[in-house]
Every structure is written in structure tokens, then in C-alpha cells.
CSV table of C-alpha atoms in Angstrom, one decimal:
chain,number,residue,atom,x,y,z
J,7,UNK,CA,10.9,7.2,49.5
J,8,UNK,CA,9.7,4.9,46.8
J,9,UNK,CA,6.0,5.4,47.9
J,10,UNK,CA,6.2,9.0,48.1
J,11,UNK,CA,7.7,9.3,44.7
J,12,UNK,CA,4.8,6.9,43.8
J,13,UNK,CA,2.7,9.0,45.6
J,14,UNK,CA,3.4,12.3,44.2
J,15,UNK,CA,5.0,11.3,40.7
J,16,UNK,CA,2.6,13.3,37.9
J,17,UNK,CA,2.2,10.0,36.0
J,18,UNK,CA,0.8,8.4,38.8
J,19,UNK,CA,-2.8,7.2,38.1
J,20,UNK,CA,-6.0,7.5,39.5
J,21,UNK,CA,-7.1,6.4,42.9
J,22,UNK,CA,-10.3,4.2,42.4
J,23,UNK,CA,-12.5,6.7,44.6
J,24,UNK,CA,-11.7,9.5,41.9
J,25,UNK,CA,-12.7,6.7,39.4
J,26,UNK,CA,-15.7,6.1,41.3
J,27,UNK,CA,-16.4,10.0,41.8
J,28,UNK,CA,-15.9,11.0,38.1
J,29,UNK,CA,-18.1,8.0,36.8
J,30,UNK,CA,-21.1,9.2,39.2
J,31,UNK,CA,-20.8,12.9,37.4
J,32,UNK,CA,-20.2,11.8,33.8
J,33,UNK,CA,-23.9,9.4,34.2
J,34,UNK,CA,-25.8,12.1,36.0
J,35,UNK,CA,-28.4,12.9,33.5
J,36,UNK,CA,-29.9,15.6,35.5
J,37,UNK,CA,-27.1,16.9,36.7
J,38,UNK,CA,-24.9,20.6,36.0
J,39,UNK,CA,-23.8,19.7,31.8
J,40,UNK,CA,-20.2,21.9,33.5
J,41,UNK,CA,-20.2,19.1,35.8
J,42,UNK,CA,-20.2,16.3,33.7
J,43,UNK,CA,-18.0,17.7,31.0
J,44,UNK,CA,-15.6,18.5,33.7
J,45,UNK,CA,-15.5,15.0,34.7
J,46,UNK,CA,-15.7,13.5,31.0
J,47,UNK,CA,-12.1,16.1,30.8
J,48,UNK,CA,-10.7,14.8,33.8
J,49,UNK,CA,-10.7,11.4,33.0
J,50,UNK,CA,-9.3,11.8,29.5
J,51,UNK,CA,-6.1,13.6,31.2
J,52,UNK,CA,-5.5,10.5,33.6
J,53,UNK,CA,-4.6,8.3,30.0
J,54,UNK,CA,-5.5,5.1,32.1
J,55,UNK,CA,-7.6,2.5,30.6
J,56,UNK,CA,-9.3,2.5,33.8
J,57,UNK,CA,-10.3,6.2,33.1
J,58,UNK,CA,-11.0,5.1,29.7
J,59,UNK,CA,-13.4,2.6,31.1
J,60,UNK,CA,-15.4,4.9,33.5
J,61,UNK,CA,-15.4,7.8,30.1
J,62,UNK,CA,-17.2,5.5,28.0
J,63,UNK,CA,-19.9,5.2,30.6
J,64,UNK,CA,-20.6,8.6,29.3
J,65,UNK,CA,-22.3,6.3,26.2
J,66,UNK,CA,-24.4,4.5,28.1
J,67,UNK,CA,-26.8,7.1,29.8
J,68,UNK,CA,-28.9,10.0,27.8
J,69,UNK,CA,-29.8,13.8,28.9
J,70,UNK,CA,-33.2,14.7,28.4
J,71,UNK,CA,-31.6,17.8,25.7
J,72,UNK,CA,-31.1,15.8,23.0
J,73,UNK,CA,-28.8,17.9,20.9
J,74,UNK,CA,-26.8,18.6,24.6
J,75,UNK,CA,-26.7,14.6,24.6
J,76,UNK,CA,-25.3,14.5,20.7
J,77,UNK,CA,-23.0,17.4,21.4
J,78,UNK,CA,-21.3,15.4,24.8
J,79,UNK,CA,-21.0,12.1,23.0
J,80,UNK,CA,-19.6,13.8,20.1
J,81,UNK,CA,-16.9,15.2,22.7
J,82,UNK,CA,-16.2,11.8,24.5
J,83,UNK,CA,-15.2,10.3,21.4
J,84,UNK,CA,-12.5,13.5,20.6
J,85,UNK,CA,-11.3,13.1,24.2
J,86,UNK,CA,-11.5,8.9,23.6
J,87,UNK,CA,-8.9,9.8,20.9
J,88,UNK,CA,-6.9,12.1,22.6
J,89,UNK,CA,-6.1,9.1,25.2
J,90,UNK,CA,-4.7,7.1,22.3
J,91,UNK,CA,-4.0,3.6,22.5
J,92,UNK,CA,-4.8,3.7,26.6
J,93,UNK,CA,-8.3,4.0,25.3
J,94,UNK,CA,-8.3,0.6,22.6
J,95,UNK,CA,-8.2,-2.2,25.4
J,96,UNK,CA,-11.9,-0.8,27.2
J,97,UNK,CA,-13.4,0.0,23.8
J,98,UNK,CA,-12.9,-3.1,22.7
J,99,UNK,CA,-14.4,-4.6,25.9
J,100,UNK,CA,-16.9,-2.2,25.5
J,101,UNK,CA,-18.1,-2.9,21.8
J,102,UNK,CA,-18.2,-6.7,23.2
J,103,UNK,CA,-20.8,-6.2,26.2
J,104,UNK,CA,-22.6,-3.0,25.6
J,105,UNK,CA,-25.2,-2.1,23.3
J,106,UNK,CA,-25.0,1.4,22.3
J,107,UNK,CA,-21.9,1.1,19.9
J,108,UNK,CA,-21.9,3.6,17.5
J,109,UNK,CA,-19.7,6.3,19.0
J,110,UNK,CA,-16.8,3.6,20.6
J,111,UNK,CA,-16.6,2.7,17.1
J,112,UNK,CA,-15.7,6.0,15.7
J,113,UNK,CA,-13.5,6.9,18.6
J,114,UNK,CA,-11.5,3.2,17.4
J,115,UNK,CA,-11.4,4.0,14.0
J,116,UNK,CA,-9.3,7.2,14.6
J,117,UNK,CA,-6.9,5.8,17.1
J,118,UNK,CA,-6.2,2.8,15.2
J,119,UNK,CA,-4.7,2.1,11.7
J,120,UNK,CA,-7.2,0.8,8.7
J,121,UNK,CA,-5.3,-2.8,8.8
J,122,UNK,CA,-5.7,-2.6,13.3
J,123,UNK,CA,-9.1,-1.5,12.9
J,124,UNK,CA,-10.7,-4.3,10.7
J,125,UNK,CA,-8.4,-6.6,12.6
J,126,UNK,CA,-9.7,-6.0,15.9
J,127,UNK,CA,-13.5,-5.6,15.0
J,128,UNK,CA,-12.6,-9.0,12.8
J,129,UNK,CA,-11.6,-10.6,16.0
J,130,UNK,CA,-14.6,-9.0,17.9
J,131,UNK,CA,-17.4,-10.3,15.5
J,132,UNK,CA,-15.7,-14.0,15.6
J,133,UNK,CA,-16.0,-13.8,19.0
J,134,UNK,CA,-19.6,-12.3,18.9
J,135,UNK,CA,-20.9,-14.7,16.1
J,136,UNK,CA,-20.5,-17.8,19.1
J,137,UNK,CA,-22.3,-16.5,21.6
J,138,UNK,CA,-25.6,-15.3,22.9
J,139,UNK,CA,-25.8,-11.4,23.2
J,140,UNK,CA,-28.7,-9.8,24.2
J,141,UNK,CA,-28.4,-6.9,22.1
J,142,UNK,CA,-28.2,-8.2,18.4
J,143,UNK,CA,-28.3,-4.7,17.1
J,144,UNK,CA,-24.5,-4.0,18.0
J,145,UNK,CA,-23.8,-6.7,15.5
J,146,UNK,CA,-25.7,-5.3,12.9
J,147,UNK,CA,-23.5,-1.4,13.3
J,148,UNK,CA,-20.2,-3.5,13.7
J,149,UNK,CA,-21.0,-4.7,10.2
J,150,UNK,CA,-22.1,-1.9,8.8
J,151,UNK,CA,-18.7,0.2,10.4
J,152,UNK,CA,-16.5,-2.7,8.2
J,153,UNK,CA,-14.8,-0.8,5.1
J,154,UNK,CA,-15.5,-2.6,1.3
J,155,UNK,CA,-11.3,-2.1,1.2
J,156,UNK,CA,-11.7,-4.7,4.4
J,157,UNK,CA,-13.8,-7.2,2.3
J,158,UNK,CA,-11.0,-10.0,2.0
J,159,UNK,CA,-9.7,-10.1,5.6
J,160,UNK,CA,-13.5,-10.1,6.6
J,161,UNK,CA,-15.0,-12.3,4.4
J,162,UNK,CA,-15.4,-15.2,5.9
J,163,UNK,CA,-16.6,-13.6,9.7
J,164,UNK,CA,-19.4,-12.0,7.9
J,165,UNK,CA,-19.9,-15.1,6.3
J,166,UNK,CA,-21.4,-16.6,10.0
J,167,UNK,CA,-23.8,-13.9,10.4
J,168,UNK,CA,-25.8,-15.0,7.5
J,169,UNK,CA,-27.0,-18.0,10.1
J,170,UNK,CA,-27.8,-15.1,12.8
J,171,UNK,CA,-31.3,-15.3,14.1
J,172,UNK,CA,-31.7,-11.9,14.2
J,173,UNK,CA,-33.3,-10.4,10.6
J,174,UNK,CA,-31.2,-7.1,11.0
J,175,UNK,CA,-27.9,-9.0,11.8
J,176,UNK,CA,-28.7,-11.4,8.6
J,177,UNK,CA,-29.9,-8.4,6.0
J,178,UNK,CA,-26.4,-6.3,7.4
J,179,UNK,CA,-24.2,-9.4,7.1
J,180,UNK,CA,-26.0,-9.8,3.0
J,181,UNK,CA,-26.1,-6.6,2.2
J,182,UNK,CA,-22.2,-6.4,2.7
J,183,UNK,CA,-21.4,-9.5,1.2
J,184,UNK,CA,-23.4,-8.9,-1.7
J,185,UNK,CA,-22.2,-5.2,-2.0
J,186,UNK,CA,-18.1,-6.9,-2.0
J,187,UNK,CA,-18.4,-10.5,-3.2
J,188,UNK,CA,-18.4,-12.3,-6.3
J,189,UNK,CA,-20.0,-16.2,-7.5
J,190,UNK,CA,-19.3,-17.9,-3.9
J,191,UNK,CA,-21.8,-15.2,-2.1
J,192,UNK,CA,-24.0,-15.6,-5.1
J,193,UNK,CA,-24.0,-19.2,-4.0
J,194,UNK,CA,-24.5,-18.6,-0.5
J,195,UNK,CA,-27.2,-15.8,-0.7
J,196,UNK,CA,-29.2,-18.2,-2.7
J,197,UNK,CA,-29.0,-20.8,-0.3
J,198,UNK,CA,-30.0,-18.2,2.6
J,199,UNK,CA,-33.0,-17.0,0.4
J,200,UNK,CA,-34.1,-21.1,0.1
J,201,UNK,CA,-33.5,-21.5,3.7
J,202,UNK,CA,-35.3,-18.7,4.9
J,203,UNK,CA,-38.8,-18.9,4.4
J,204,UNK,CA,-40.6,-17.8,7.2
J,205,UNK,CA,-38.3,-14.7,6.7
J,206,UNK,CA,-39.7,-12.4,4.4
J,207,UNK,CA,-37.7,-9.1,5.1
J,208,UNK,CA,-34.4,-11.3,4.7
J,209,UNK,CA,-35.9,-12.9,1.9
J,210,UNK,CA,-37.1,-9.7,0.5
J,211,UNK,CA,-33.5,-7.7,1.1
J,212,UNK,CA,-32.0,-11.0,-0.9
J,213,UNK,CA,-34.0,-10.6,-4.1
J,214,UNK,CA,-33.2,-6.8,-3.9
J,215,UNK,CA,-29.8,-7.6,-4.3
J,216,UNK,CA,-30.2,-9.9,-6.7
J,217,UNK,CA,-32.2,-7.5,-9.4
J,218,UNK,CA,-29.5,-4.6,-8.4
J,219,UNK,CA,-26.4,-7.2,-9.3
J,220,UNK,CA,-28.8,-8.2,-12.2
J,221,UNK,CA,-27.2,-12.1,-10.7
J,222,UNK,CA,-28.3,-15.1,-12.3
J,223,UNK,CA,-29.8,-17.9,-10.2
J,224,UNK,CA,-29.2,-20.7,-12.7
J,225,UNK,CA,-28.9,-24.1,-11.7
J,226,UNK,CA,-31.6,-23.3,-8.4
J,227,UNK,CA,-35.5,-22.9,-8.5
């Protein structure tokens, strides 16, 4: 009796062939746009971070109509959101594996609170800032996604991208410390701009800073 109530209970979740089924529809490019919204809906009424995981596939493939592409992504995230919290645990695996991570973003921002949204991308970029990733440019739109407000609780993880190899990841990582901070990422901008000499956009972004701030540089040459 306990496996039929299993079975047949409404809350009960999705097999994994209905996983499998749904993800095949929501990444078929040239497929039926009926048919992959269908799916995209499906998965969002299952409330499982398993269906959460196989909806966000929906970011990772792109239709050859681009404003049917923009329209669909806009819709995962709304239906991202309407799984609530179900949906936080894959987007946050998401953001840290995946390239395209624009639109998990947006859908995290609106499930979470301001304080558990910096909190959990804060966590994500320490973790990021460690490691080798082979797409540096989600680290540049995870910096640019943090709110000024956020500025003291992130401080010091943005602080570690200034070191990043990549030029956008570095100019992202100055640009918001300089747009926030006061005399210590004066200090630290200076000593990027020293450091960094066979890299003249970062270089370049740095002085731009500088004039807008209208910073001093005394005690440096």
C-alpha cells in the first residue's frame, strides 16, 4: 500500500525517463517552439530540483529566431521563479559550471532575498576565484550582477579577481571596487596598474578611474 500511495500521490516526483524526455524537447533547436515550451512548463510544475536542473538546460542551446530564443529564455527564468527555492540548489550549480549565466542570475535574484543573494554569489565567486574555469566570462557577469548596497559583504572576494588572468575579469573586478571603495582600493588599484604592464586595456580602464575619482597617486611614480 505504501508504494502505491507513492506511486500515485500528486506530490510524487518525476520519473528520470520523463526527466530524460522533457530535457530532449526543451534543447531541440529545430524542433515545434509548442513543443519545447510545453516541456519548459512541465518541468516547472514538477517543483524538483531535478526538473530545475533539466529547465535550465533550456540556457544552454539557441534557436535560429533570435527574438523566439530571447522570448523562451525570458520565460524560463518566470517559470525558474515560480519553482521557488526548489530551483536555488541547480542554479547555483549551474552559475558554477556553465558559461551562459546571465539569465540563472536573474531567475536567483528574484527567488532569493538581497542579503541570500549576495551571500550565495559571495560564496560562488570564492569558490570560482581558486580554480581553473574555462569560461572566464561568467566571472566577469557575476561581478557585474553584485549590488553597490552589497559592497561591504563583497569586498574582499572581489578583491581576488584583481590577480585574474583574464583582462575582462580584472577590469569588472576594478571597475566595481573603484565605483564602491575608498583609500585601500586606491592603494590596490595602483598597485594593479604598476603590476600590469603588458596589460594595456587593464591599465587603460585603471587610469580612467582614476581621472573620473579625480584620485591622487601620491607617494607612487
Amino acid at each position: 500500500m505504501d508504494f502505491l500511495r507513492r506511486l500515485f500521490a500528486p506530490e510524487a516526483g518525476p520519473s528520470e525517463r520523463q526527466i530524460r524526455r522533457a530535457i530532449k524537447q526543451v534543447t531541440q533547436t529545430h524542433g515545434e517552439a509548442a513543443t519545447r515550451v510545453a516541456a519548459m512548463e512541465r518541468l516547472a510544475e514538477w517543483r524538483t530540483p531535478e526538473a530545475a536542473s533539466a529547465l535550465l538546460r533550456r540556457f544552454t542551446v539557441q534557436v535560429p529566431q533570435a527574438s523566439m530564443d530571447l522570448d523562451e529564455k525570458q520565460y524560463t527564468v518566470r517559470l525558474l521563479v515560480h519553482m521557488g527555492r526548489s530551483a536555488v540548489g541547480p542554479i547555483l550549480r549551474y552559475l558554477e559550471t556553465q558559461p551562459e549565466v546571465t539569465w540563472p542570475i536573474r531567475a536567483l535574484r528574484e527567488i532569493l532575498s538581497f542579503e541570500e543573494y549576495h551571500a550565495a554569489l559571495k560564496d560562488l565567486l570564492d569558490r570560482l576565484a581558486s580554480r581553473y574555469t574555462r569560461w572566464p566570462e561568467a566571472k566577469t557577469v557575476l561581478i557585474q550582477h553584485l549590488a553597490d548596497e552589497a559592497f561591504s559583504l563583497v569586498e574582499a572576494t572581489v578583491l581576488k579577481y584583481l590577480e585574474d588572468e583574464d583582462d575582462d575579469v580584472c577590469i569588472a573586478a576594478a571597475d566595481y571596487l573603484a565605483k564602491n571603495g575608498g583609500e585601500e582600493v586606491r592603494e590596490k588599484l595602483i598597485e594593479m596598474f604598476l603590476s600590469a604592464e603588458a596589460r594595456p586595456r587593464v591599465r587603460g580602464r585603471i587610469l580612467d578611474q582614476f581621472c573620473e575619482k579625480e584620485w591622487p597617486v601620491k607617494g607612487y611614480r
